[in-house]
PDB file of C-alpha atoms in Angstrom:
ATOM      1  CA  THR A   1      20.664  56.346-104.636  1.00  0.00           C
ATOM      2  CA  VAL A   2      22.819  55.024-101.753  1.00  0.00           C
ATOM      3  CA  ARG A   3      25.596  57.543-100.674  1.00  0.00           C
ATOM      4  CA  VAL A   4      29.057  55.981 -99.242  1.00  0.00           C
ATOM      5  CA  TRP A   5      30.915  57.900 -96.588  1.00  0.00           C
ATOM      6  CA  ASP A   6      34.592  57.999 -95.435  1.00  0.00           C
ATOM      7  CA  LEU A   7      34.137  58.429 -91.662  1.00  0.00           C
ATOM      8  CA  ASN A   8      38.099  59.141 -91.561  1.00  0.00           C
ATOM      9  CA  VAL A   9      37.740  62.548 -93.340  1.00  0.00           C
ATOM     10  CA  GLY A  10      33.703  63.007 -92.742  1.00  0.00           C
ATOM     11  CA  ARG A  11      32.831  63.236 -96.774  1.00  0.00           C
ATOM     12  CA  CYS A  12      30.947  61.359 -99.062  1.00  0.00           C
ATOM     13  CA  VAL A  13      33.177  59.487-101.764  1.00  0.00           C
ATOM     14  CA  GLY A  14      30.603  58.265-104.722  1.00  0.00           C
ATOM     15  CA  PHE A  15      27.087  56.880-104.677  1.00  0.00           C
ATOM     16  CA  LEU A  16      25.726  53.656-105.608  1.00  0.00           C
ATOM     17  CA  GLU A  17      23.106  53.885-108.359  1.00  0.00           C
ATOM     18  CA  GLY A  18      21.047  51.591-110.311  1.00  0.00           C
ATOM     19  CA  HIS A  19      17.540  51.035-108.043  1.00  0.00           C
ATOM     20  CA  ASN A  20      14.410  52.547-110.016  1.00  0.00           C
ATOM     21  CA  ALA A  21      12.564  53.443-106.490  1.00  0.00           C
ATOM     22  CA  SER A  22      13.974  54.814-102.994  1.00  0.00           C
ATOM     23  CA  VAL A  23      16.359  52.468-101.417  1.00  0.00           C
ATOM     24  CA  ARG A  24      14.324  51.038 -97.613  1.00  0.00           C
ATOM     25  CA  CYS A  25      16.851  48.980 -96.234  1.00  0.00           C
ATOM     26  CA  LEU A  26      20.460  48.115 -96.368  1.00  0.00           C
ATOM     27  CA  GLN A  27      23.811  45.968 -94.656  1.00  0.00           C
ATOM     28  CA  ILE A  28      27.263  46.505 -95.026  1.00  0.00           C
ATOM     29  CA  GLU A  29      29.741  44.076 -93.623  1.00  0.00           C
ATOM     30  CA  ASP A  30      33.524  44.381 -94.596  1.00  0.00           C
ATOM     31  CA  ASN A  31      33.132  45.201 -98.588  1.00  0.00           C
ATOM     32  CA  ILE A  32      29.968  44.077 -99.137  1.00  0.00           C
ATOM     33  CA  VAL A  33      26.841  46.119 -99.430  1.00  0.00           C
ATOM     34  CA  ALA A  34      23.574  44.660-100.115  1.00  0.00           C
ATOM     35  CA  THR A  35      20.434  46.808-100.464  1.00  0.00           C
ATOM     36  CA  GLY A  36      16.629  46.614-100.732  1.00  0.00           C
ATOM     37  CA  SER A  37      14.293  48.789-102.508  1.00  0.00           C
ATOM     38  CA  MET A  38      10.767  49.935-103.165  1.00  0.00           C
ATOM     39  CA  ASP A  39      11.331  48.610-106.721  1.00  0.00           C
ATOM     40  CA  ALA A  40      11.123  45.033-105.213  1.00  0.00           C
ATOM     41  CA  SER A  41      14.847  44.419-105.817  1.00  0.00           C
ATOM     42  CA  VAL A  42      17.730  43.486-103.490  1.00  0.00           C
ATOM     43  CA  LYS A  43      21.353  44.663-105.073  1.00  0.00           C
ATOM     44  CA  LEU A  44      24.694  43.604-104.121  1.00  0.00           C
ATOM     45  CA  TRP A  45      27.701  45.951-104.404  1.00  0.00           C
ATOM     46  CA  ASP A  46      31.540  45.273-103.633  1.00  0.00           C
ATOM     47  CA  LEU A  47      33.394  48.377-102.460  1.00  0.00           C
ATOM     48  CA  SER A  48      36.593  46.880-103.089  1.00  0.00           C
ATOM     49  CA  ARG A  49      36.071  47.412-106.566  1.00  0.00           C
ATOM     50  CA  ALA A  50      35.854  51.216-105.878  1.00  0.00           C
ATOM     51  CA  ARG A  51      38.887  52.967-107.873  1.00  0.00           C
ATOM     52  CA  THR A  52      40.543  55.833-106.604  1.00  0.00           C
ATOM     53  CA  THR A  53      41.968  58.315-108.882  1.00  0.00           C
ATOM     54  CA  THR A  54      43.899  61.515-108.243  1.00  0.00           C
ATOM     55  CA  ARG A  55      43.542  64.954-110.286  1.00  0.00           C
ATOM     56  CA  ASP A  56      45.376  68.006-109.933  1.00  0.00           C
ATOM     57  CA  ASN A  57      43.243  70.669-108.747  1.00  0.00           C
ATOM     58  CA  ARG A  58      45.291  73.887-109.579  1.00  0.00           C
ATOM     59  CA  VAL A  59      44.029  76.140-112.295  1.00  0.00           C
ATOM     60  CA  THR A  60      46.944  78.876-113.299  1.00  0.00           C
ATOM     61  CA  ARG A  61      49.861  79.818-111.380  1.00  0.00           C
ATOM     62  CA  ARG A  62      52.604  82.758-112.397  1.00  0.00           C
ATOM     63  CA  GLU A  63      56.044  81.645-113.251  1.00  0.00           C
ATOM     64  CA  ASP A  64      57.376  83.495-110.416  1.00  0.00           C
ATOM     65  CA  ASP A  65      55.160  81.036-108.131  1.00  0.00           C
ATOM     66  CA  GLU A  66      56.572  77.962-109.454  1.00  0.00           C
ATOM     67  CA  GLU A  67      59.082  77.027-106.819  1.00  0.00           C
ATOM     68  CA  SER A  68      56.600  77.380-104.134  1.00  0.00           C
ATOM     69  CA  ALA A  69      53.510  75.853-106.076  1.00  0.00           C
ATOM     70  CA  GLN A  70      55.816  72.821-106.844  1.00  0.00           C
ATOM     71  CA  ALA A  71      56.399  72.816-102.985  1.00  0.00           C
ATOM     72  CA  ASP A  72      52.458  72.417-102.536  1.00  0.00           C
ATOM     73  CA  ASP A  73      51.840  69.853-104.909  1.00  0.00           C
ATOM     74  CA  ALA A  74      50.898  66.959-102.541  1.00  0.00           C
ATOM     75  CA  SER A  75      48.448  69.601-100.784  1.00  0.00           C
ATOM     76  CA  MET A  76      46.760  70.706-104.506  1.00  0.00           C
ATOM     77  CA  ALA A  77      46.050  66.959-105.419  1.00  0.00           C
ATOM     78  CA  SER A  78      42.959  65.514-104.526  1.00  0.00           C
ATOM     79  CA  HIS A  79      41.354  62.082-104.629  1.00  0.00           C
ATOM     80  CA  SER A  80      38.515  61.178-106.123  1.00  0.00           C
ATOM     81  CA  THR A  81      36.662  57.355-105.765  1.00  0.00           C
ATOM     82  CA  THR A  82      34.939  56.052-108.458  1.00  0.00           C
ATOM     83  CA  LEU A  83      32.056  53.350-107.489  1.00  0.00           C
ATOM     84  CA  GLU A  84      30.936  52.625-110.955  1.00  0.00           C
ATOM     85  CA  ASP A  85      32.542  49.472-110.893  1.00  0.00           C
ATOM     86  CA  CYS A  86      31.082  48.174-107.552  1.00  0.00           C
ATOM     87  CA  TYR A  87      27.830  46.760-108.636  1.00  0.00           C
ATOM     88  CA  VAL A  88      27.901  42.802-108.427  1.00  0.00           C
ATOM     89  CA  TYR A  89      24.215  41.743-109.163  1.00  0.00           C
ATOM     90  CA  SER A  90      20.513  42.262-108.683  1.00  0.00           C
ATOM     91  CA  LEU A  91      18.237  39.620-107.097  1.00  0.00           C
ATOM     92  CA  ASP A  92      15.041  39.968-108.574  1.00  0.00           C
ATOM     93  CA  ALA A  93      12.164  37.697-107.228  1.00  0.00           C
ATOM     94  CA  HIS A  94      10.106  39.511-104.937  1.00  0.00           C
ATOM     95  CA  VAL A  95       6.775  41.234-106.485  1.00  0.00           C
ATOM     96  CA  ASP A  96       6.471  43.982-104.104  1.00  0.00           C
ATOM     97  CA  GLU A  97       8.895  46.546-102.130  1.00  0.00           C
ATOM     98  CA  VAL A  98      11.595  45.012-100.355  1.00  0.00           C
ATOM     99  CA  THR A  99      11.427  46.501 -96.161  1.00  0.00           C
ATOM    100  CA  ALA A 100      13.847  44.324 -94.426  1.00  0.00           C
ATOM    101  CA  LEU A 101      17.155  42.202 -95.158  1.00  0.00           C
ATOM    102  CA  HIS A 102      19.981  40.603 -93.292  1.00  0.00           C
ATOM    103  CA  PHE A 103      23.117  38.618 -94.609  1.00  0.00           C
ATOM    104  CA  LYS A 104      25.503  36.633 -92.630  1.00  0.00           C
ATOM    105  CA  GLY A 105      28.309  34.674 -94.983  1.00  0.00           C
ATOM    106  CA  ASP A 106      26.740  33.360 -98.225  1.00  0.00           C
ATOM    107  CA  THR A 107      23.327  33.797 -97.391  1.00  0.00           C
ATOM    108  CA  LEU A 108      20.915  36.673 -97.335  1.00  0.00           C
ATOM    109  CA  ILE A 109      17.506  36.979 -95.968  1.00  0.00           C
ATOM    110  CA  SER A 110      14.836  39.462 -97.643  1.00  0.00           C
ATOM    111  CA  GLY A 111      11.670  40.527 -96.170  1.00  0.00           C
ATOM    112  CA  SER A 112       8.843  42.365 -98.638  1.00  0.00           C
ATOM    113  CA  ALA A 113       5.567  43.705 -98.540  1.00  0.00           C
ATOM    114  CA  ASP A 114       4.823  40.825-100.702  1.00  0.00           C
ATOM    115  CA  LYS A 115       4.160  39.008 -97.323  1.00  0.00           C
ATOM    116  CA  THR A 116       7.090  36.631 -98.171  1.00  0.00           C
ATOM    117  CA  LEU A 117      10.718  35.979 -96.946  1.00  0.00           C
ATOM    118  CA  ARG A 118      13.306  35.041 -99.262  1.00  0.00           C
ATOM    119  CA  GLN A 119      16.414  33.220 -98.758  1.00  0.00           C
ATOM    120  CA  TRP A 120      19.019  33.721-101.504  1.00  0.00           C
ATOM    121  CA  ASP A 121      22.465  32.239-102.191  1.00  0.00           C
ATOM    122  CA  LEU A 122      24.695  34.625-102.562  1.00  0.00           C
ATOM    123  CA  VAL A 123      27.741  32.445-104.381  1.00  0.00           C
ATOM    124  CA  LYS A 124      25.325  31.770-106.905  1.00  0.00           C
ATOM    125  CA  GLY A 125      22.929  34.685-106.902  1.00  0.00           C
ATOM    126  CA  ARG A 126      19.660  33.042-106.513  1.00  0.00           C
ATOM    127  CA  CYS A 127      16.347  32.382-104.502  1.00  0.00           C
ATOM    128  CA  VAL A 128      16.909  29.152-102.890  1.00  0.00           C
ATOM    129  CA  GLN A 129      13.597  29.328-100.461  1.00  0.00           C
ATOM    130  CA  THR A 130      10.705  31.248-100.275  1.00  0.00           C
ATOM    131  CA  LEU A 131       8.873  31.544 -96.437  1.00  0.00           C
ATOM    132  CA  ASP A 132       5.459  32.748 -96.801  1.00  0.00           C
ATOM    133  CA  VAL A 133       4.591  34.580 -93.625  1.00  0.00           C
ATOM    134  CA  LEU A 134       0.644  34.315 -93.613  1.00  0.00           C
ATOM    135  CA  TRP A 135       1.002  30.462 -94.254  1.00  0.00           C
ATOM    136  CA  ALA A 136       2.697  30.121 -91.370  1.00  0.00           C
ATOM    137  CA  ALA A 137       0.621  32.223 -89.524  1.00  0.00           C
ATOM    138  CA  ALA A 138      -2.525  30.790 -90.635  1.00  0.00           C
ATOM    139  CA  GLN A 139      -0.802  26.920 -89.882  1.00  0.00           C
ATOM    140  CA  ALA A 140       0.189  28.022 -86.179  1.00  0.00           C
ATOM    141  CA  SER A 141      -3.254  29.365 -85.385  1.00  0.00           C
ATOM    142  CA  THR A 142      -5.172  26.023 -86.749  1.00  0.00           C
ATOM    143  CA  LEU A 143      -2.745  24.289 -84.294  1.00  0.00           C
ATOM    144  CA  GLY A 144      -3.556  27.065 -81.793  1.00  0.00           C
ATOM    145  CA  SER A 145       0.396  27.884 -81.180  1.00  0.00           C
ATOM    146  CA  GLU A 146      -0.413  31.331 -82.124  1.00  0.00           C
ATOM    147  CA  THR A 147      -3.110  33.881 -82.110  1.00  0.00           C
ATOM    148  CA  THR A 148      -3.851  36.261 -84.678  1.00  0.00           C
ATOM    149  CA  TRP A 149      -3.603  39.374 -82.877  1.00  0.00           C
ATOM    150  CA  ARG A 150      -2.637  40.738 -79.332  1.00  0.00           C
ATOM    151  CA  PRO A 151      -4.686  40.798 -76.422  1.00  0.00           C
ATOM    152  CA  SER A 152      -5.138  44.619 -76.959  1.00  0.00           C
ATOM    153  CA  GLY A 153      -7.467  44.181 -80.133  1.00  0.00           C
ATOM    154  CA  ARG A 154      -5.777  46.597 -82.021  1.00  0.00           C
ATOM    155  CA  LEU A 155      -5.346  46.503 -85.605  1.00  0.00           C
ATOM    156  CA  PRO A 156      -1.716  47.197 -86.988  1.00  0.00           C
ATOM    157  CA  ASP A 157      -1.155  50.445 -88.666  1.00  0.00           C
ATOM    158  CA  ALA A 158      -1.949  50.028 -92.077  1.00  0.00           C
ATOM    159  CA  SER A 159       1.132  51.942 -93.118  1.00  0.00           C
ATOM    160  CA  ALA A 160       3.577  49.929 -91.323  1.00  0.00           C
ATOM    161  CA  ASP A 161       5.960  47.580 -92.870  1.00  0.00           C
ATOM    162  CA  PHE A 162       4.487  43.662 -93.105  1.00  0.00           C
ATOM    163  CA  VAL A 163       7.898  42.621 -92.831  1.00  0.00           C
ATOM    164  CA  GLY A 164       9.555  45.000 -90.557  1.00  0.00           C
ATOM    165  CA  ALA A 165      12.892  43.314 -89.358  1.00  0.00           C
ATOM    166  CA  VAL A 166      14.368  40.149 -90.115  1.00  0.00           C
ATOM    167  CA  GLN A 167      18.101  38.567 -88.576  1.00  0.00           C
ATOM    168  CA  CYS A 168      19.591  35.093 -89.564  1.00  0.00           C
ATOM    169  CA  PHE A 169      22.728  33.136 -88.534  1.00  0.00           C
ATOM    170  CA  ASP A 170      23.506  29.592 -89.843  1.00  0.00           C
ATOM    171  CA  ALA A 171      20.142  28.254 -90.009  1.00  0.00           C
ATOM    172  CA  ALA A 172      18.506  30.682 -87.279  1.00  0.00           C
ATOM    173  CA  LEU A 173      15.914  33.112 -88.546  1.00  0.00           C
ATOM    174  CA  ALA A 174      13.963  35.858 -86.783  1.00  0.00           C
ATOM    175  CA  CYS A 175      11.516  37.639 -88.026  1.00  0.00           C
ATOM    176  CA  GLY A 176       9.124  40.500 -87.026  1.00  0.00           C
ATOM    177  CA  THR A 177       5.891  41.377 -88.685  1.00  0.00           C
ATOM    178  CA  ALA A 178       3.298  43.983 -88.538  1.00  0.00           C
ATOM    179  CA  ASP A 179       0.918  42.084 -86.690  1.00  0.00           C
ATOM    180  CA  GLY A 180       3.585  42.264 -83.470  1.00  0.00           C
ATOM    181  CA  MET A 181       4.530  39.004 -83.652  1.00  0.00           C
ATOM    182  CA  VAL A 182       7.925  37.864 -83.376  1.00  0.00           C
ATOM    183  CA  ARG A 183       8.535  34.249 -85.304  1.00  0.00           C
ATOM    184  CA  LEU A 184      11.936  31.866 -84.839  1.00  0.00           C
ATOM    185  CA  TRP A 185      12.196  30.026 -88.168  1.00  0.00           C
ATOM    186  CA  ASP A 186      14.379  26.950 -88.825  1.00  0.00           C
ATOM    187  CA  LEU A 187      15.493  27.372 -92.320  1.00  0.00           C
ATOM    188  CA  ARG A 188      16.520  23.771 -92.743  1.00  0.00           C
ATOM    189  CA  SER A 189      12.812  23.124 -92.739  1.00  0.00           C
ATOM    190  CA  GLY A 190      11.332  26.093 -93.712  1.00  0.00           C
ATOM    191  CA  GLN A 191       8.838  25.957 -90.590  1.00  0.00           C
ATOM    192  CA  VAL A 192       8.229  28.111 -87.969  1.00  0.00           C
ATOM    193  CA  HIS A 193       9.713  26.999 -84.134  1.00  0.00           C
ATOM    194  CA  ARG A 194       8.240  29.351 -82.381  1.00  0.00           C
ATOM    195  CA  SER A 195       6.231  32.530 -82.324  1.00  0.00           C
ATOM    196  CA  LEU A 196       6.937  35.047 -79.144  1.00  0.00           C
ATOM    197  CA  VAL A 197       3.981  36.778 -77.849  1.00  0.00           C
ATOM    198  CA  GLY A 198       3.921  40.555 -76.675  1.00  0.00           C
ATOM    199  CA  HIS A 199       4.437  43.311 -78.538  1.00  0.00           C
ATOM    200  CA  THR A 200       0.959  45.261 -79.160  1.00  0.00           C
ATOM    201  CA  GLY A 201       2.076  46.742 -82.362  1.00  0.00           C
ATOM    202  CA  PRO A 202       4.141  46.306 -85.917  1.00  0.00           C
ATOM    203  CA  ILE A 203       7.395  45.159 -85.135  1.00  0.00           C
ATOM    204  CA  THR A 204       9.962  47.424 -86.344  1.00  0.00           C
ATOM    205  CA  CYS A 205      13.355  46.650 -85.606  1.00  0.00           C
ATOM    206  CA  LEU A 206      15.130  43.468 -84.023  1.00  0.00           C
ATOM    207  CA  GLN A 207      18.652  41.735 -82.975  1.00  0.00           C
ATOM    208  CA  PHE A 208      19.651  38.480 -81.373  1.00  0.00           C
ATOM    209  CA  ASP A 209      22.938  37.099 -80.378  1.00  0.00           C
ATOM    210  CA  ASP A 210      23.419  33.823 -78.632  1.00  0.00           C
ATOM    211  CA  VAL A 211      21.533  34.711 -75.613  1.00  0.00           C
ATOM    212  CA  HIS A 212      19.247  37.642 -76.085  1.00  0.00           C
ATOM    213  CA  LEU A 213      16.854  38.316 -78.643  1.00  0.00           C
ATOM    214  CA  VAL A 214      15.631  42.348 -78.310  1.00  0.00           C
ATOM    215  CA  THR A 215      12.647  43.809 -80.537  1.00  0.00           C
ATOM    216  CA  GLY A 216      11.375  47.384 -80.900  1.00  0.00           C
ATOM    217  CA  SER A 217       8.147  48.260 -81.706  1.00  0.00           C
ATOM    218  CA  GLN A 218       5.247  50.716 -83.031  1.00  0.00           C
ATOM    219  CA  ASP A 219       3.681  49.585 -79.190  1.00  0.00           C
ATOM    220  CA  ARG A 220       6.397  52.156 -77.793  1.00  0.00           C
ATOM    221  CA  SER A 221       8.522  49.463 -76.363  1.00  0.00           C
ATOM    222  CA  ILE A 222      11.413  47.353 -76.425  1.00  0.00           C
ATOM    223  CA  ARG A 223      11.254  44.014 -75.130  1.00  0.00           C
ATOM    224  CA  VAL A 224      13.842  41.404 -74.029  1.00  0.00           C
ATOM    225  CA  SER A 225      13.825  37.677 -74.185  1.00  0.00           C
ATOM    226  CA  VAL A 226      16.321  35.191 -73.260  1.00  0.00           C
ATOM    227  CA  LEU A 227      16.686  32.634 -75.579  1.00  0.00           C
ATOM    228  CA  PHE A 228      19.731  30.088 -76.992  1.00  0.00           C
ATOM    229  CA  ILE A 229      20.867  29.231 -80.699  1.00  0.00           C
ATOM    230  CA  CYS A 230      21.452  25.790 -80.134  1.00  0.00           C
ATOM    231  CA  ARG A 231      24.926  24.928 -82.303  1.00  0.00           C
ATOM    232  CA  SER A 232      27.427  22.288 -82.032  1.00  0.00           C
ATOM    233  CA  ASN A 233      30.857  22.929 -83.263  1.00  0.00           C
ATOM    234  CA  GLY A 234      29.917  26.681 -84.509  1.00  0.00           C
ATOM    235  CA  THR A 235      26.901  25.410 -86.499  1.00  0.00           C
ATOM    236  CA  ALA A 236      23.084  24.480 -85.413  1.00  0.00           C
ATOM    237  CA  ASN A 237      22.437  21.067 -84.247  1.00  0.00           C
ATOM    238  CA  ILE A 238      20.054  18.969 -86.569  1.00  0.00           C
ATOM    239  CA  GLY A 239      17.678  18.748 -83.912  1.00  0.00           C
ATOM    240  CA  GLN A 240      16.176  21.907 -82.209  1.00  0.00           C
ATOM    241  CA  ILE A 241      18.032  25.184 -83.338  1.00  0.00           C
ATOM    242  CA  TRP A 242      15.833  27.875 -81.079  1.00  0.00           C
ATOM    243  CA  ASP A 243      15.830  27.235 -77.130  1.00  0.00           C
ATOM    244  CA  LEU A 244      13.845  29.468 -75.634  1.00  0.00           C
ATOM    245  CA  ARG A 245      14.620  29.532 -72.101  1.00  0.00           C
ATOM    246  CA  THR A 246      12.131  31.639 -70.210  1.00  0.00           C
ATOM    247  CA  GLY A 247       9.188  31.161 -72.174  1.00  0.00           C
ATOM    248  CA  SER A 248       8.374  34.860 -72.562  1.00  0.00           C
ATOM    249  CA  ILE A 249       9.744  38.395 -71.788  1.00  0.00           C
ATOM    250  CA  PHE A 250      12.682  38.616 -70.017  1.00  0.00           C
ATOM    251  CA  ASP A 251      12.417  42.606 -69.589  1.00  0.00           C
ATOM    252  CA  ALA A 252      10.778  45.710 -71.081  1.00  0.00           C
ATOM    253  CA  TYR A 253      11.217  49.180 -71.700  1.00  0.00           C
ATOM    254  CA  ALA A 254       8.834  51.801 -72.592  1.00  0.00           C
ATOM    255  CA  TYR A 255       8.975  54.911 -74.303  1.00  0.00           C
ATOM    256  CA  ASP A 256       6.981  57.914 -75.262  1.00  0.00           C
ATOM    257  CA  LYS A 257       7.004  57.395 -79.012  1.00  0.00           C
ATOM    258  CA  PRO A 258       7.071  54.578 -81.381  1.00  0.00           C
ATOM    259  CA  ILE A 259      10.759  52.493 -81.790  1.00  0.00           C
ATOM    260  CA  THR A 260      12.047  53.096 -85.488  1.00  0.00           C
ATOM    261  CA  SER A 261      15.161  51.892 -85.020  1.00  0.00           C
ATOM    262  CA  MET A 262      17.240  49.804 -82.376  1.00  0.00           C
ATOM    263  CA  MET A 263      20.799  48.429 -81.779  1.00  0.00           C
ATOM    264  CA  PHE A 264      22.360  46.874 -79.214  1.00  0.00           C
ATOM    265  CA  ASP A 265      26.038  45.194 -78.229  1.00  0.00           C
ATOM    266  CA  THR A 266      27.564  44.162 -75.139  1.00  0.00           C
ATOM    267  CA  LYS A 267      27.007  47.147 -73.267  1.00  0.00           C
ATOM    268  CA  ARG A 268      23.889  49.161 -73.902  1.00  0.00           C
ATOM    269  CA  ILE A 269      21.114  49.135 -76.173  1.00  0.00           C
ATOM    270  CA  VAL A 270      20.432  52.429 -78.422  1.00  0.00           C
ATOM    271  CA  ALA A 271      16.947  53.509 -79.868  1.00  0.00           C
ATOM    272  CA  ALA A 272      15.504  55.980 -81.932  1.00  0.00           C
ATOM    273  CA  ALA A 273      12.100  56.683 -80.665  1.00  0.00           C
ATOM    274  CA  GLY A 274      10.879  59.768 -82.311  1.00  0.00           C
ATOM    275  CA  GLU A 275      12.444  62.436 -80.248  1.00  0.00           C
ATOM    276  CA  ASN A 276      15.592  64.616 -81.411  1.00  0.00           C
ATOM    277  CA  VAL A 277      18.088  62.526 -78.978  1.00  0.00           C
ATOM    278  CA  VAL A 278      19.058  58.819 -79.196  1.00  0.00           C
ATOM    279  CA  LYS A 279      17.883  57.223 -76.135  1.00  0.00           C
ATOM    280  CA  VAL A 280      20.407  54.870 -74.321  1.00  0.00           C
ATOM    281  CA  TYR A 281      19.818  52.237 -71.794  1.00  0.00           C
ATOM    282  CA  ASP A 282      23.407  50.871 -70.120  1.00  0.00           C
ATOM    283  CA  LYS A 283      23.049  47.315 -68.979  1.00  0.00           C
ATOM    284  CA  ALA A 284      26.120  47.423 -66.630  1.00  0.00           C
ATOM    285  CA  ASP A 285      24.130  50.252 -64.327  1.00  0.00           C
ATOM    286  CA  GLY A 286      20.863  50.015 -65.398  1.00  0.00           C
ATOM    287  CA  HIS A 287      20.849  53.729 -66.301  1.00  0.00           C
ATOM    288  CA  HIS A 288      18.882  55.475 -69.025  1.00  0.00           C
ATOM    289  CA  TRP A 289      20.243  58.490 -70.967  1.00  0.00           C
ATOM    290  CA  ASP A 290      20.207  60.228 -73.998  1.00  0.00           C
ATOM    291  CA  CYS A 291      22.741  61.135 -77.014  1.00  0.00           C
ATOM    292  CA  GLY A 292      22.597  63.325 -79.820  1.00  0.00           C
ATOM    293  CA  ALA A 293      22.605  66.877 -80.850  1.00  0.00           C
ATOM    294  CA  GLY A 294      18.946  67.310 -79.038  1.00  0.00           C
ATOM    295  CA  VAL A 295      20.637  66.980 -75.462  1.00  0.00           C
ATOM    296  CA  GLY A 296      20.270  70.342 -73.537  1.00  0.00           C
ATOM    297  CA  VAL A 297      18.795  72.125 -76.564  1.00  0.00           C
ATOM    298  CA  ASP A 298      16.466  74.808 -75.167  1.00  0.00           C
ATOM    299  CA  ASP A 299      12.893  74.403 -76.075  1.00  0.00           C
ATOM    300  CA  SER A 300      12.367  78.086 -76.858  1.00  0.00           C
ATOM    301  CA  GLY A 301      14.899  77.889 -80.251  1.00  0.00           C
ATOM    302  CA  PRO A 302      15.261  75.339 -83.154  1.00  0.00           C
ATOM    303  CA  GLN A 303      15.119  71.829 -82.251  1.00  0.00           C
ATOM    304  CA  PRO A 304      17.230  69.067 -84.054  1.00  0.00           C
ATOM    305  CA  ALA A 305      15.277  66.713 -86.379  1.00  0.00           C
ATOM    306  CA  THR A 306      13.932  63.207 -85.192  1.00  0.00           C
ATOM    307  CA  VAL A 307      16.580  60.651 -84.931  1.00  0.00           C
ATOM    308  CA  GLU A 308      15.199  57.831 -87.484  1.00  0.00           C
ATOM    309  CA  ARG A 309      18.013  55.106 -87.857  1.00  0.00           C
ATOM    310  CA  VAL A 310      20.813  54.336 -85.207  1.00  0.00           C
ATOM    311  CA  ARG A 311      23.532  51.755 -85.830  1.00  0.00           C
ATOM    312  CA  LEU A 312      25.790  51.176 -83.034  1.00  0.00           C
ATOM    313  CA  LYS A 313      29.385  49.307 -83.446  1.00  0.00           C
ATOM    314  CA  ASP A 314      33.074  49.616 -81.688  1.00  0.00           C
ATOM    315  CA  GLY A 315      32.183  52.299 -79.672  1.00  0.00           C
ATOM    316  CA  PHE A 316      30.627  54.444 -81.994  1.00  0.00           C
ATOM    317  CA  LEU A 317      27.122  55.316 -82.475  1.00  0.00           C
ATOM    318  CA  VAL A 318      25.884  56.710 -85.902  1.00  0.00           C
ATOM    319  CA  GLU A 319      22.690  58.311 -86.132  1.00  0.00           C
ATOM    320  CA  GLY A 320      20.247  59.691 -89.200  1.00  0.00           C
ATOM    321  CA  ARG A 321      17.892  62.497 -88.895  1.00  0.00           C
ATOM    322  CA  LYS A 322      14.783  63.366 -90.759  1.00  0.00           C
ATOM    323  CA  ASP A 323      16.703  66.037 -92.231  1.00  0.00           C
ATOM    324  CA  GLY A 324      18.925  63.955 -93.749  1.00  0.00           C
ATOM    325  CA  ILE A 325      21.870  64.635 -91.745  1.00  0.00           C
ATOM    326  CA  VAL A 326      24.082  61.663 -90.325  1.00  0.00           C
ATOM    327  CA  ALA A 327      25.603  62.114 -87.533  1.00  0.00           C
ATOM    328  CA  ALA A 328      28.417  60.348 -85.794  1.00  0.00           C
ATOM    329  CA  TRP A 329      29.440  59.959 -81.637  1.00  0.00           C
ATOM    330  CA  THR A 330      31.664  58.274 -79.554  1.00  0.00           C
ATOM    331  CA  CYS A 331      30.056  56.488 -76.388  1.00  0.00           C
TER     332      CYS A 331
END
């Protein structure tokens, strides 16, 4: 199940139910939610279809309390949200669990343990392209443009997600996989345009904007590459879509434990790095600092649970911990 929370009042307003196994990944944009599951499906939900009803919580009242009770009618009524009508449809084509997804506009990309990426048309609700990551890696290796593993010689963690992270924009697709590679795809041709070498462990998260691509890995590092998405009038040019300006890693940050989640905005990079705090890097002044319930906690006392997931938007940081607690912070 997926819980939907109203952040204005800090309460759960309902559940999105329909998957037959654990939900591994999700994204919400405006009212649309996409969820990927271990049942190998991706499901779409439209929160604008939610129905809000008002019910009277009063149980009994004495006649002599009638006047005061009428005055309290507004406070006695409570609102209930029903999410049963929010289900749109299911995207079923993968043959193993869905571990990463991203949608922009009418295009959704899903990554799976079946070692493929699939491009979906959300208007028609169907798969329009399948990208075989192993085939792409084999082709690149044959051409000498990609190595099969990193200089450390370490093998990837068998428990790591094969596809750890994806993001798309127009025809540009970035994908991070368990071999530590970040592959930049052109969806128009279905080909890998460039492969980025640097991480020595499975990629668990990535994000790009017009200029930067930031990646997090189980190798306990976050790496920043400088690149540009070539566009014309807001869309990708017909020729090259990815322009890697620096040729390699622009910057890197080391942590004590593996990175499980990361996100950045114009001011800072936030990461979940196996600790009970969120690790924050301020891009303006270059300082690193911690945020969360674990800040200043006495080591002799009870420790907050490890932060597993982070999201950053509009000056708010949301963290998800191993004990099931979700907390929101201003930063």
